[in-house]
JSON list of C-alpha atoms in Angstrom, two decimals:
[
{"chain": "A", "resi": 1259, "resn": "ALA", "atom": "CA", "xyz": [158.88, 117.71, 78.77]},
{"chain": "A", "resi": 1260, "resn": "SER", "atom": "CA", "xyz": [157.15, 114.77, 80.35]},
{"chain": "A", "resi": 1261, "resn": "MET", "atom": "CA", "xyz": [153.62, 115.00, 81.62]},
{"chain": "A", "resi": 1262, "resn": "SER", "atom": "CA", "xyz": [152.83, 113.64, 85.07]},
{"chain": "A", "resi": 1263, "resn": "ARG", "atom": "CA", "xyz": [149.84, 111.32, 85.67]},
{"chain": "A", "resi": 1264, "resn": "ALA", "atom": "CA", "xyz": [148.12, 114.02, 87.69]},
{"chain": "A", "resi": 1265, "resn": "GLY", "atom": "CA", "xyz": [148.34, 116.37, 84.76]},
{"chain": "A", "resi": 1266, "resn": "SER", "atom": "CA", "xyz": [147.39, 113.77, 82.16]},
{"chain": "A", "resi": 1267, "resn": "SER", "atom": "CA", "xyz": [144.26, 114.37, 80.19]},
{"chain": "A", "resi": 1268, "resn": "THR", "atom": "CA", "xyz": [143.49, 110.62, 80.11]},
{"chain": "A", "resi": 1269, "resn": "SER", "atom": "CA", "xyz": [143.21, 110.08, 83.86]},
{"chain": "A", "resi": 1270, "resn": "SER", "atom": "CA", "xyz": [140.05, 110.73, 85.75]},
{"chain": "A", "resi": 1271, "resn": "SER", "atom": "CA", "xyz": [139.49, 111.12, 89.44]},
{"chain": "A", "resi": 1272, "resn": "PRO", "atom": "CA", "xyz": [136.97, 109.02, 91.40]},
{"chain": "A", "resi": 1273, "resn": "GLU", "atom": "CA", "xyz": [134.85, 112.16, 91.78]},
{"chain": "A", "resi": 1274, "resn": "ALA", "atom": "CA", "xyz": [134.66, 112.55, 88.01]},
{"chain": "A", "resi": 1275, "resn": "ARG", "atom": "CA", "xyz": [133.69, 108.87, 87.48]},
{"chain": "A", "resi": 1276, "resn": "ALA", "atom": "CA", "xyz": [130.85, 108.86, 90.05]},
{"chain": "A", "resi": 1277, "resn": "PRO", "atom": "CA", "xyz": [128.31, 110.85, 87.97]},
{"chain": "A", "resi": 1278, "resn": "ARG", "atom": "CA", "xyz": [129.02, 108.64, 84.94]},
{"chain": "A", "resi": 1279, "resn": "ARG", "atom": "CA", "xyz": [128.30, 105.51, 87.00]},
{"chain": "A", "resi": 1280, "resn": "GLY", "atom": "CA", "xyz": [124.96, 106.96, 88.07]},
{"chain": "A", "resi": 1281, "resn": "VAL", "atom": "CA", "xyz": [123.99, 107.68, 84.47]},
{"chain": "A", "resi": 1282, "resn": "LEU", "atom": "CA", "xyz": [125.04, 104.20, 83.37]},
{"chain": "A", "resi": 1283, "resn": "ALA", "atom": "CA", "xyz": [123.06, 102.61, 86.22]},
{"chain": "A", "resi": 1284, "resn": "ALA", "atom": "CA", "xyz": [119.93, 104.55, 85.22]},
{"chain": "A", "resi": 1285, "resn": "LEU", "atom": "CA", "xyz": [119.99, 103.49, 81.55]},
{"chain": "A", "resi": 1286, "resn": "PRO", "atom": "CA", "xyz": [118.34, 100.06, 82.12]},
{"chain": "A", "resi": 1287, "resn": "LEU", "atom": "CA", "xyz": [115.58, 101.73, 84.13]},
{"chain": "A", "resi": 1288, "resn": "LEU", "atom": "CA", "xyz": [114.90, 104.15, 81.30]},
{"chain": "A", "resi": 1289, "resn": "ALA", "atom": "CA", "xyz": [114.72, 101.25, 78.85]},
{"chain": "A", "resi": 1290, "resn": "LEU", "atom": "CA", "xyz": [112.18, 99.45, 81.06]},
{"chain": "A", "resi": 1291, "resn": "GLY", "atom": "CA", "xyz": [110.00, 102.55, 81.20]},
{"chain": "A", "resi": 1292, "resn": "ALA", "atom": "CA", "xyz": [110.17, 102.94, 77.43]},
{"chain": "A", "resi": 1293, "resn": "CYS", "atom": "CA", "xyz": [108.89, 99.40, 76.83]},
{"chain": "A", "resi": 1294, "resn": "GLY", "atom": "CA", "xyz": [105.85, 99.92, 79.07]},
{"chain": "A", "resi": 1295, "resn": "PHE", "atom": "CA", "xyz": [107.10, 98.02, 82.12]},
{"chain": "A", "resi": 1296, "resn": "ARG", "atom": "CA", "xyz": [105.21, 98.79, 85.31]},
{"chain": "A", "resi": 1297, "resn": "PRO", "atom": "CA", "xyz": [106.05, 97.20, 88.65]},
{"chain": "A", "resi": 1298, "resn": "VAL", "atom": "CA", "xyz": [103.21, 95.00, 89.88]},
{"chain": "A", "resi": 1299, "resn": "HIS", "atom": "CA", "xyz": [103.49, 96.17, 93.49]},
{"chain": "A", "resi": 1300, "resn": "GLY", "atom": "CA", "xyz": [103.82, 99.88, 92.74]},
{"chain": "A", "resi": 1301, "resn": "GLU", "atom": "CA", "xyz": [101.71, 102.46, 94.49]},
{"chain": "A", "resi": 1302, "resn": "ALA", "atom": "CA", "xyz": [98.14, 102.78, 93.32]},
{"chain": "A", "resi": 1303, "resn": "PRO", "atom": "CA", "xyz": [96.51, 106.21, 93.50]},
{"chain": "A", "resi": 1304, "resn": "ARG", "atom": "CA", "xyz": [94.35, 106.87, 96.56]},
{"chain": "A", "resi": 1305, "resn": "GLY", "atom": "CA", "xyz": [90.61, 106.91, 96.13]},
{"chain": "A", "resi": 1306, "resn": "GLY", "atom": "CA", "xyz": [90.39, 104.82, 93.00]},
{"chain": "A", "resi": 1307, "resn": "ALA", "atom": "CA", "xyz": [91.55, 101.56, 91.53]},
{"chain": "A", "resi": 1308, "resn": "ALA", "atom": "CA", "xyz": [94.29, 102.11, 89.01]},
{"chain": "A", "resi": 1309, "resn": "PRO", "atom": "CA", "xyz": [94.28, 100.25, 85.71]},
{"chain": "A", "resi": 1310, "resn": "THR", "atom": "CA", "xyz": [97.12, 98.06, 86.96]},
{"chain": "A", "resi": 1311, "resn": "ALA", "atom": "CA", "xyz": [97.54, 94.82, 88.85]},
{"chain": "A", "resi": 1312, "resn": "SER", "atom": "CA", "xyz": [98.56, 96.95, 91.83]},
{"chain": "A", "resi": 1313, "resn": "GLY", "atom": "CA", "xyz": [95.20, 98.72, 91.66]},
{"chain": "A", "resi": 1314, "resn": "ASP", "atom": "CA", "xyz": [93.43, 95.36, 91.52]},
{"chain": "A", "resi": 1315, "resn": "LEU", "atom": "CA", "xyz": [95.35, 94.18, 94.56]},
{"chain": "A", "resi": 1316, "resn": "ALA", "atom": "CA", "xyz": [94.35, 97.31, 96.47]},
{"chain": "A", "resi": 1317, "resn": "ALA", "atom": "CA", "xyz": [90.71, 96.74, 95.44]},
{"chain": "A", "resi": 1318, "resn": "THR", "atom": "CA", "xyz": [90.73, 93.25, 96.98]},
{"chain": "A", "resi": 1319, "resn": "ARG", "atom": "CA", "xyz": [89.01, 92.94, 100.35]},
{"chain": "A", "resi": 1320, "resn": "VAL", "atom": "CA", "xyz": [90.05, 90.12, 102.64]},
{"chain": "A", "resi": 1321, "resn": "ALA", "atom": "CA", "xyz": [87.20, 88.38, 104.47]},
{"chain": "A", "resi": 1322, "resn": "LEU", "atom": "CA", "xyz": [87.60, 87.57, 108.16]},
{"chain": "A", "resi": 1323, "resn": "ILE", "atom": "CA", "xyz": [89.63, 84.42, 108.84]},
{"chain": "A", "resi": 1324, "resn": "ALA", "atom": "CA", "xyz": [88.85, 82.32, 111.92]},
{"chain": "A", "resi": 1325, "resn": "ASP", "atom": "CA", "xyz": [91.13, 81.96, 114.96]},
{"chain": "A", "resi": 1326, "resn": "ARG", "atom": "CA", "xyz": [94.20, 83.87, 116.14]},
{"chain": "A", "resi": 1327, "resn": "GLU", "atom": "CA", "xyz": [96.33, 82.51, 113.31]},
{"chain": "A", "resi": 1328, "resn": "GLY", "atom": "CA", "xyz": [93.68, 83.70, 110.85]},
{"chain": "A", "resi": 1329, "resn": "VAL", "atom": "CA", "xyz": [93.83, 87.21, 112.29]},
{"chain": "A", "resi": 1330, "resn": "LEU", "atom": "CA", "xyz": [97.61, 87.26, 111.76]},
{"chain": "A", "resi": 1331, "resn": "LEU", "atom": "CA", "xyz": [97.21, 86.06, 108.17]},
{"chain": "A", "resi": 1332, "resn": "ARG", "atom": "CA", "xyz": [94.45, 88.57, 107.41]},
{"chain": "A", "resi": 1333, "resn": "ARG", "atom": "CA", "xyz": [96.57, 91.47, 108.73]},
{"chain": "A", "resi": 1334, "resn": "ALA", "atom": "CA", "xyz": [99.52, 90.35, 106.64]},
{"chain": "A", "resi": 1335, "resn": "LEU", "atom": "CA", "xyz": [97.32, 90.02, 103.54]},
{"chain": "A", "resi": 1336, "resn": "VAL", "atom": "CA", "xyz": [95.74, 93.46, 103.99]},
{"chain": "A", "resi": 1337, "resn": "ALA", "atom": "CA", "xyz": [99.21, 94.99, 104.33]},
{"chain": "A", "resi": 1338, "resn": "ARG", "atom": "CA", "xyz": [100.58, 93.16, 101.26]},
{"chain": "A", "resi": 1339, "resn": "LEU", "atom": "CA", "xyz": [97.58, 93.83, 99.05]},
{"chain": "A", "resi": 1340, "resn": "GLY", "atom": "CA", "xyz": [97.36, 97.49, 100.03]},
{"chain": "A", "resi": 1341, "resn": "SER", "atom": "CA", "xyz": [93.65, 97.16, 100.84]},
{"chain": "A", "resi": 1342, "resn": "GLU", "atom": "CA", "xyz": [93.94, 99.90, 103.46]},
{"chain": "A", "resi": 1343, "resn": "ARG", "atom": "CA", "xyz": [94.78, 102.52, 100.79]},
{"chain": "A", "resi": 1344, "resn": "GLY", "atom": "CA", "xyz": [91.13, 103.43, 100.25]},
{"chain": "A", "resi": 1345, "resn": "ALA", "atom": "CA", "xyz": [90.53, 101.99, 96.79]},
{"chain": "A", "resi": 1346, "resn": "PRO", "atom": "CA", "xyz": [86.90, 100.96, 96.17]},
{"chain": "A", "resi": 1347, "resn": "ALA", "atom": "CA", "xyz": [86.40, 97.25, 96.84]},
{"chain": "A", "resi": 1348, "resn": "LEU", "atom": "CA", "xyz": [85.87, 95.20, 93.68]},
{"chain": "A", "resi": 1349, "resn": "TYR", "atom": "CA", "xyz": [86.93, 91.72, 94.78]},
{"chain": "A", "resi": 1350, "resn": "GLN", "atom": "CA", "xyz": [86.50, 89.50, 97.85]},
{"chain": "A", "resi": 1351, "resn": "LEU", "atom": "CA", "xyz": [89.26, 87.13, 98.98]},
{"chain": "A", "resi": 1352, "resn": "THR", "atom": "CA", "xyz": [88.07, 84.28, 101.19]},
{"chain": "A", "resi": 1353, "resn": "VAL", "atom": "CA", "xyz": [90.75, 82.21, 102.90]},
{"chain": "A", "resi": 1354, "resn": "GLN", "atom": "CA", "xyz": [90.56, 78.93, 104.80]},
{"chain": "A", "resi": 1355, "resn": "LEU", "atom": "CA", "xyz": [93.55, 78.32, 107.05]},
{"chain": "A", "resi": 1356, "resn": "VAL", "atom": "CA", "xyz": [94.67, 75.01, 108.56]},
{"chain": "A", "resi": 1357, "resn": "VAL", "atom": "CA", "xyz": [97.53, 75.04, 111.08]},
{"chain": "A", "resi": 1358, "resn": "ARG", "atom": "CA", "xyz": [99.29, 71.96, 112.37]},
{"chain": "A", "resi": 1359, "resn": "ARG", "atom": "CA", "xyz": [101.91, 71.68, 115.10]},
{"chain": "A", "resi": 1360, "resn": "ASP", "atom": "CA", "xyz": [104.20, 68.64, 115.36]},
{"chain": "A", "resi": 1361, "resn": "GLN", "atom": "CA", "xyz": [106.86, 67.63, 117.84]},
{"chain": "A", "resi": 1362, "resn": "VAL", "atom": "CA", "xyz": [110.05, 67.00, 115.90]},
{"chain": "A", "resi": 1363, "resn": "ALA", "atom": "CA", "xyz": [112.48, 66.45, 118.77]},
{"chain": "A", "resi": 1364, "resn": "VAL", "atom": "CA", "xyz": [111.60, 64.76, 122.06]},
{"chain": "A", "resi": 1365, "resn": "ARG", "atom": "CA", "xyz": [113.73, 63.99, 125.12]},
{"chain": "A", "resi": 1366, "resn": "GLN", "atom": "CA", "xyz": [113.81, 60.57, 126.74]},
{"chain": "A", "resi": 1367, "resn": "ASP", "atom": "CA", "xyz": [111.25, 61.75, 129.31]},
{"chain": "A", "resi": 1368, "resn": "GLN", "atom": "CA", "xyz": [108.88, 62.51, 126.38]},
{"chain": "A", "resi": 1369, "resn": "THR", "atom": "CA", "xyz": [109.13, 66.30, 126.72]},
{"chain": "A", "resi": 1370, "resn": "GLU", "atom": "CA", "xyz": [109.31, 68.30, 123.54]},
{"chain": "A", "resi": 1371, "resn": "THR", "atom": "CA", "xyz": [112.51, 70.18, 122.58]},
{"chain": "A", "resi": 1372, "resn": "ARG", "atom": "CA", "xyz": [111.67, 71.30, 119.05]},
{"chain": "A", "resi": 1373, "resn": "SER", "atom": "CA", "xyz": [108.34, 71.97, 117.40]},
{"chain": "A", "resi": 1374, "resn": "ARG", "atom": "CA", "xyz": [107.34, 72.42, 113.76]},
{"chain": "A", "resi": 1375, "resn": "VAL", "atom": "CA", "xyz": [104.35, 74.50, 112.69]},
{"chain": "A", "resi": 1376, "resn": "SER", "atom": "CA", "xyz": [102.84, 74.02, 109.23]},
{"chain": "A", "resi": 1377, "resn": "ALA", "atom": "CA", "xyz": [100.13, 76.16, 107.72]},
{"chain": "A", "resi": 1378, "resn": "SER", "atom": "CA", "xyz": [98.09, 75.61, 104.59]},
{"chain": "A", "resi": 1379, "resn": "ALA", "atom": "CA", "xyz": [95.84, 78.30, 103.16]},
{"chain": "A", "resi": 1380, "resn": "THR", "atom": "CA", "xyz": [93.32, 77.78, 100.38]},
{"chain": "A", "resi": 1381, "resn": "TYR", "atom": "CA", "xyz": [91.71, 80.86, 98.89]},
{"chain": "A", "resi": 1382, "resn": "VAL", "atom": "CA", "xyz": [88.93, 81.86, 96.54]},
{"chain": "A", "resi": 1383, "resn": "LEU", "atom": "CA", "xyz": [88.82, 85.22, 94.75]},
{"chain": "A", "resi": 1384, "resn": "ALA", "atom": "CA", "xyz": [85.39, 86.38, 93.60]},
{"chain": "A", "resi": 1385, "resn": "PRO", "atom": "CA", "xyz": [83.83, 89.64, 92.41]},
{"chain": "A", "resi": 1386, "resn": "LEU", "atom": "CA", "xyz": [82.31, 91.60, 95.26]},
{"chain": "A", "resi": 1387, "resn": "THR", "atom": "CA", "xyz": [79.26, 92.91, 93.42]},
{"chain": "A", "resi": 1388, "resn": "PRO", "atom": "CA", "xyz": [77.41, 91.27, 91.92]},
{"chain": "A", "resi": 1389, "resn": "PRO", "atom": "CA", "xyz": [78.48, 88.07, 93.68]},
{"chain": "A", "resi": 1390, "resn": "GLY", "atom": "CA", "xyz": [79.42, 85.64, 90.97]},
{"chain": "A", "resi": 1391, "resn": "GLU", "atom": "CA", "xyz": [81.54, 82.72, 90.01]},
{"chain": "A", "resi": 1392, "resn": "PRO", "atom": "CA", "xyz": [85.03, 82.60, 91.52]},
{"chain": "A", "resi": 1393, "resn": "LEU", "atom": "CA", "xyz": [87.68, 84.30, 89.41]},
{"chain": "A", "resi": 1394, "resn": "ALA", "atom": "CA", "xyz": [90.61, 82.39, 90.89]},
{"chain": "A", "resi": 1395, "resn": "ARG", "atom": "CA", "xyz": [91.39, 79.68, 93.39]},
{"chain": "A", "resi": 1396, "resn": "GLY", "atom": "CA", "xyz": [94.72, 78.82, 94.88]},
{"chain": "A", "resi": 1397, "resn": "ARG", "atom": "CA", "xyz": [96.73, 77.41, 97.72]},
{"chain": "A", "resi": 1398, "resn": "ALA", "atom": "CA", "xyz": [99.77, 78.42, 99.72]},
{"chain": "A", "resi": 1399, "resn": "PHE", "atom": "CA", "xyz": [101.83, 76.41, 102.18]},
{"chain": "A", "resi": 1400, "resn": "ALA", "atom": "CA", "xyz": [104.50, 77.38, 104.69]},
{"chain": "A", "resi": 1401, "resn": "THR", "atom": "CA", "xyz": [106.35, 75.71, 107.53]},
{"chain": "A", "resi": 1402, "resn": "ASP", "atom": "CA", "xyz": [108.55, 76.91, 110.37]},
{"chain": "A", "resi": 1403, "resn": "ALA", "atom": "CA", "xyz": [110.14, 75.46, 113.50]},
{"chain": "A", "resi": 1404, "resn": "PHE", "atom": "CA", "xyz": [111.22, 76.65, 116.91]},
{"chain": "A", "resi": 1405, "resn": "ASN", "atom": "CA", "xyz": [113.01, 75.35, 120.00]},
{"chain": "A", "resi": 1406, "resn": "VAL", "atom": "CA", "xyz": [111.11, 74.55, 123.17]},
{"chain": "A", "resi": 1407, "resn": "GLY", "atom": "CA", "xyz": [113.14, 75.13, 126.32]},
{"chain": "A", "resi": 1408, "resn": "GLN", "atom": "CA", "xyz": [112.83, 72.78, 129.28]},
{"chain": "A", "resi": 1409, "resn": "ASP", "atom": "CA", "xyz": [110.51, 74.24, 131.96]},
{"chain": "A", "resi": 1410, "resn": "GLN", "atom": "CA", "xyz": [110.19, 77.50, 129.98]},
{"chain": "A", "resi": 1411, "resn": "PHE", "atom": "CA", "xyz": [106.53, 77.66, 129.10]},
{"chain": "A", "resi": 1412, "resn": "PHE", "atom": "CA", "xyz": [106.39, 81.39, 128.32]},
{"chain": "A", "resi": 1413, "resn": "ALA", "atom": "CA", "xyz": [109.52, 81.29, 126.16]},
{"chain": "A", "resi": 1414, "resn": "ALA", "atom": "CA", "xyz": [108.04, 78.38, 124.21]},
{"chain": "A", "resi": 1415, "resn": "GLN", "atom": "CA", "xyz": [104.75, 80.26, 123.87]},
{"chain": "A", "resi": 1416, "resn": "LEU", "atom": "CA", "xyz": [106.51, 83.37, 122.52]},
{"chain": "A", "resi": 1417, "resn": "SER", "atom": "CA", "xyz": [108.62, 81.26, 120.14]},
{"chain": "A", "resi": 1418, "resn": "GLY", "atom": "CA", "xyz": [105.45, 79.60, 118.84]},
{"chain": "A", "resi": 1419, "resn": "GLU", "atom": "CA", "xyz": [103.75, 82.96, 118.30]},
{"chain": "A", "resi": 1420, "resn": "ALA", "atom": "CA", "xyz": [106.81, 84.32, 116.48]},
{"chain": "A", "resi": 1421, "resn": "ALA", "atom": "CA", "xyz": [106.85, 81.23, 114.25]},
{"chain": "A", "resi": 1422, "resn": "MET", "atom": "CA", "xyz": [103.16, 81.74, 113.45]},
{"chain": "A", "resi": 1423, "resn": "GLN", "atom": "CA", "xyz": [103.78, 85.40, 112.59]},
{"chain": "A", "resi": 1424, "resn": "ARG", "atom": "CA", "xyz": [106.54, 84.33, 110.17]},
{"chain": "A", "resi": 1425, "resn": "LEU", "atom": "CA", "xyz": [104.19, 81.75, 108.62]},
{"chain": "A", "resi": 1426, "resn": "ALA", "atom": "CA", "xyz": [101.47, 84.37, 108.18]},
{"chain": "A", "resi": 1427, "resn": "GLU", "atom": "CA", "xyz": [103.94, 86.68, 106.41]},
{"chain": "A", "resi": 1428, "resn": "ARG", "atom": "CA", "xyz": [105.12, 83.89, 104.09]},
{"chain": "A", "resi": 1429, "resn": "LEU", "atom": "CA", "xyz": [101.58, 82.81, 103.25]},
{"chain": "A", "resi": 1430, "resn": "ALA", "atom": "CA", "xyz": [100.55, 86.42, 102.59]},
{"chain": "A", "resi": 1431, "resn": "GLU", "atom": "CA", "xyz": [103.56, 86.92, 100.33]},
{"chain": "A", "resi": 1432, "resn": "ASP", "atom": "CA", "xyz": [102.75, 83.76, 98.38]},
{"chain": "A", "resi": 1433, "resn": "ILE", "atom": "CA", "xyz": [99.02, 84.52, 98.04]},
{"chain": "A", "resi": 1434, "resn": "SER", "atom": "CA", "xyz": [99.59, 88.16, 97.06]},
{"chain": "A", "resi": 1435, "resn": "GLY", "atom": "CA", "xyz": [102.13, 87.04, 94.44]},
{"chain": "A", "resi": 1436, "resn": "GLN", "atom": "CA", "xyz": [99.66, 84.55, 93.00]},
{"chain": "A", "resi": 1437, "resn": "LEU", "atom": "CA", "xyz": [96.94, 87.21, 92.91]},
{"chain": "A", "resi": 1438, "resn": "ALA", "atom": "CA", "xyz": [99.28, 89.75, 91.30]},
{"chain": "A", "resi": 1439, "resn": "ALA", "atom": "CA", "xyz": [100.13, 87.24, 88.57]},
{"chain": "A", "resi": 1440, "resn": "PHE", "atom": "CA", "xyz": [96.43, 86.48, 88.07]},
{"chain": "A", "resi": 1441, "resn": "TYR", "atom": "CA", "xyz": [95.50, 90.17, 87.78]},
{"chain": "A", "resi": 1442, "resn": "ALA", "atom": "CA", "xyz": [98.41, 90.88, 85.42]},
{"chain": "A", "resi": 1443, "resn": "GLN", "atom": "CA", "xyz": [97.48, 87.95, 83.16]},
{"chain": "A", "resi": 1444, "resn": "ARG", "atom": "CA", "xyz": [93.83, 89.00, 83.21]},
{"chain": "A", "resi": 1445, "resn": "ARG", "atom": "CA", "xyz": [94.71, 92.57, 82.20]},
{"chain": "A", "resi": 1446, "resn": "ALA", "atom": "CA", "xyz": [97.08, 91.34, 79.49]},
{"chain": "A", "resi": 1447, "resn": "ALA", "atom": "CA", "xyz": [94.35, 89.07, 78.07]},
{"chain": "A", "resi": 1448, "resn": "ALA", "atom": "CA", "xyz": [91.85, 91.95, 78.12]},
{"chain": "A", "resi": 1449, "resn": "ALA", "atom": "CA", "xyz": [94.39, 94.21, 76.35]},
{"chain": "A", "resi": 1450, "resn": "ARG", "atom": "CA", "xyz": [94.98, 91.58, 73.65]},
{"chain": "A", "resi": 1451, "resn": "ALA", "atom": "CA", "xyz": [91.24, 91.20, 73.13]},
{"chain": "A", "resi": 1452, "resn": "THR", "atom": "CA", "xyz": [90.79, 94.91, 72.39]}
]
């Protein structure tokens, strides 16, 4: 008697393979946990700085940054660092922002059709109390462009604001990444010293 494929003990249905795929996908995550891996941007507990780079990020307060562009950058930094989570402040981040706008496409009548916005942020990280020598210094740079419609002032204004928001997000991502690397290296050096 021949056995059909449906009755074969070697075949497996898609429903039977799905749980095995989930288990196989989880194995690398279990291995990472076993070796002590912790994500840098994981959640820090509320009310206290965790002994992780994420806790250090949350314990970093961002000083006020001048101008409208500075407000956008500060908001993006606070969101990325997690400073609003309620961790006690241990560090102060001071940022200087320089924004430049250039015309990159101009019509024959000298009206602008495309504009480029560049932003450069230099920062200093220092302990909050007692105020001391800077712990880290760094720089981030981002650029973006937008079209300027003919006789469309408000559309150009909105496009410029959207470009600046994107720049603020990019700068905040870059600065928070640099700070996360600094905090992780600092904690690793302290762990090796003990």
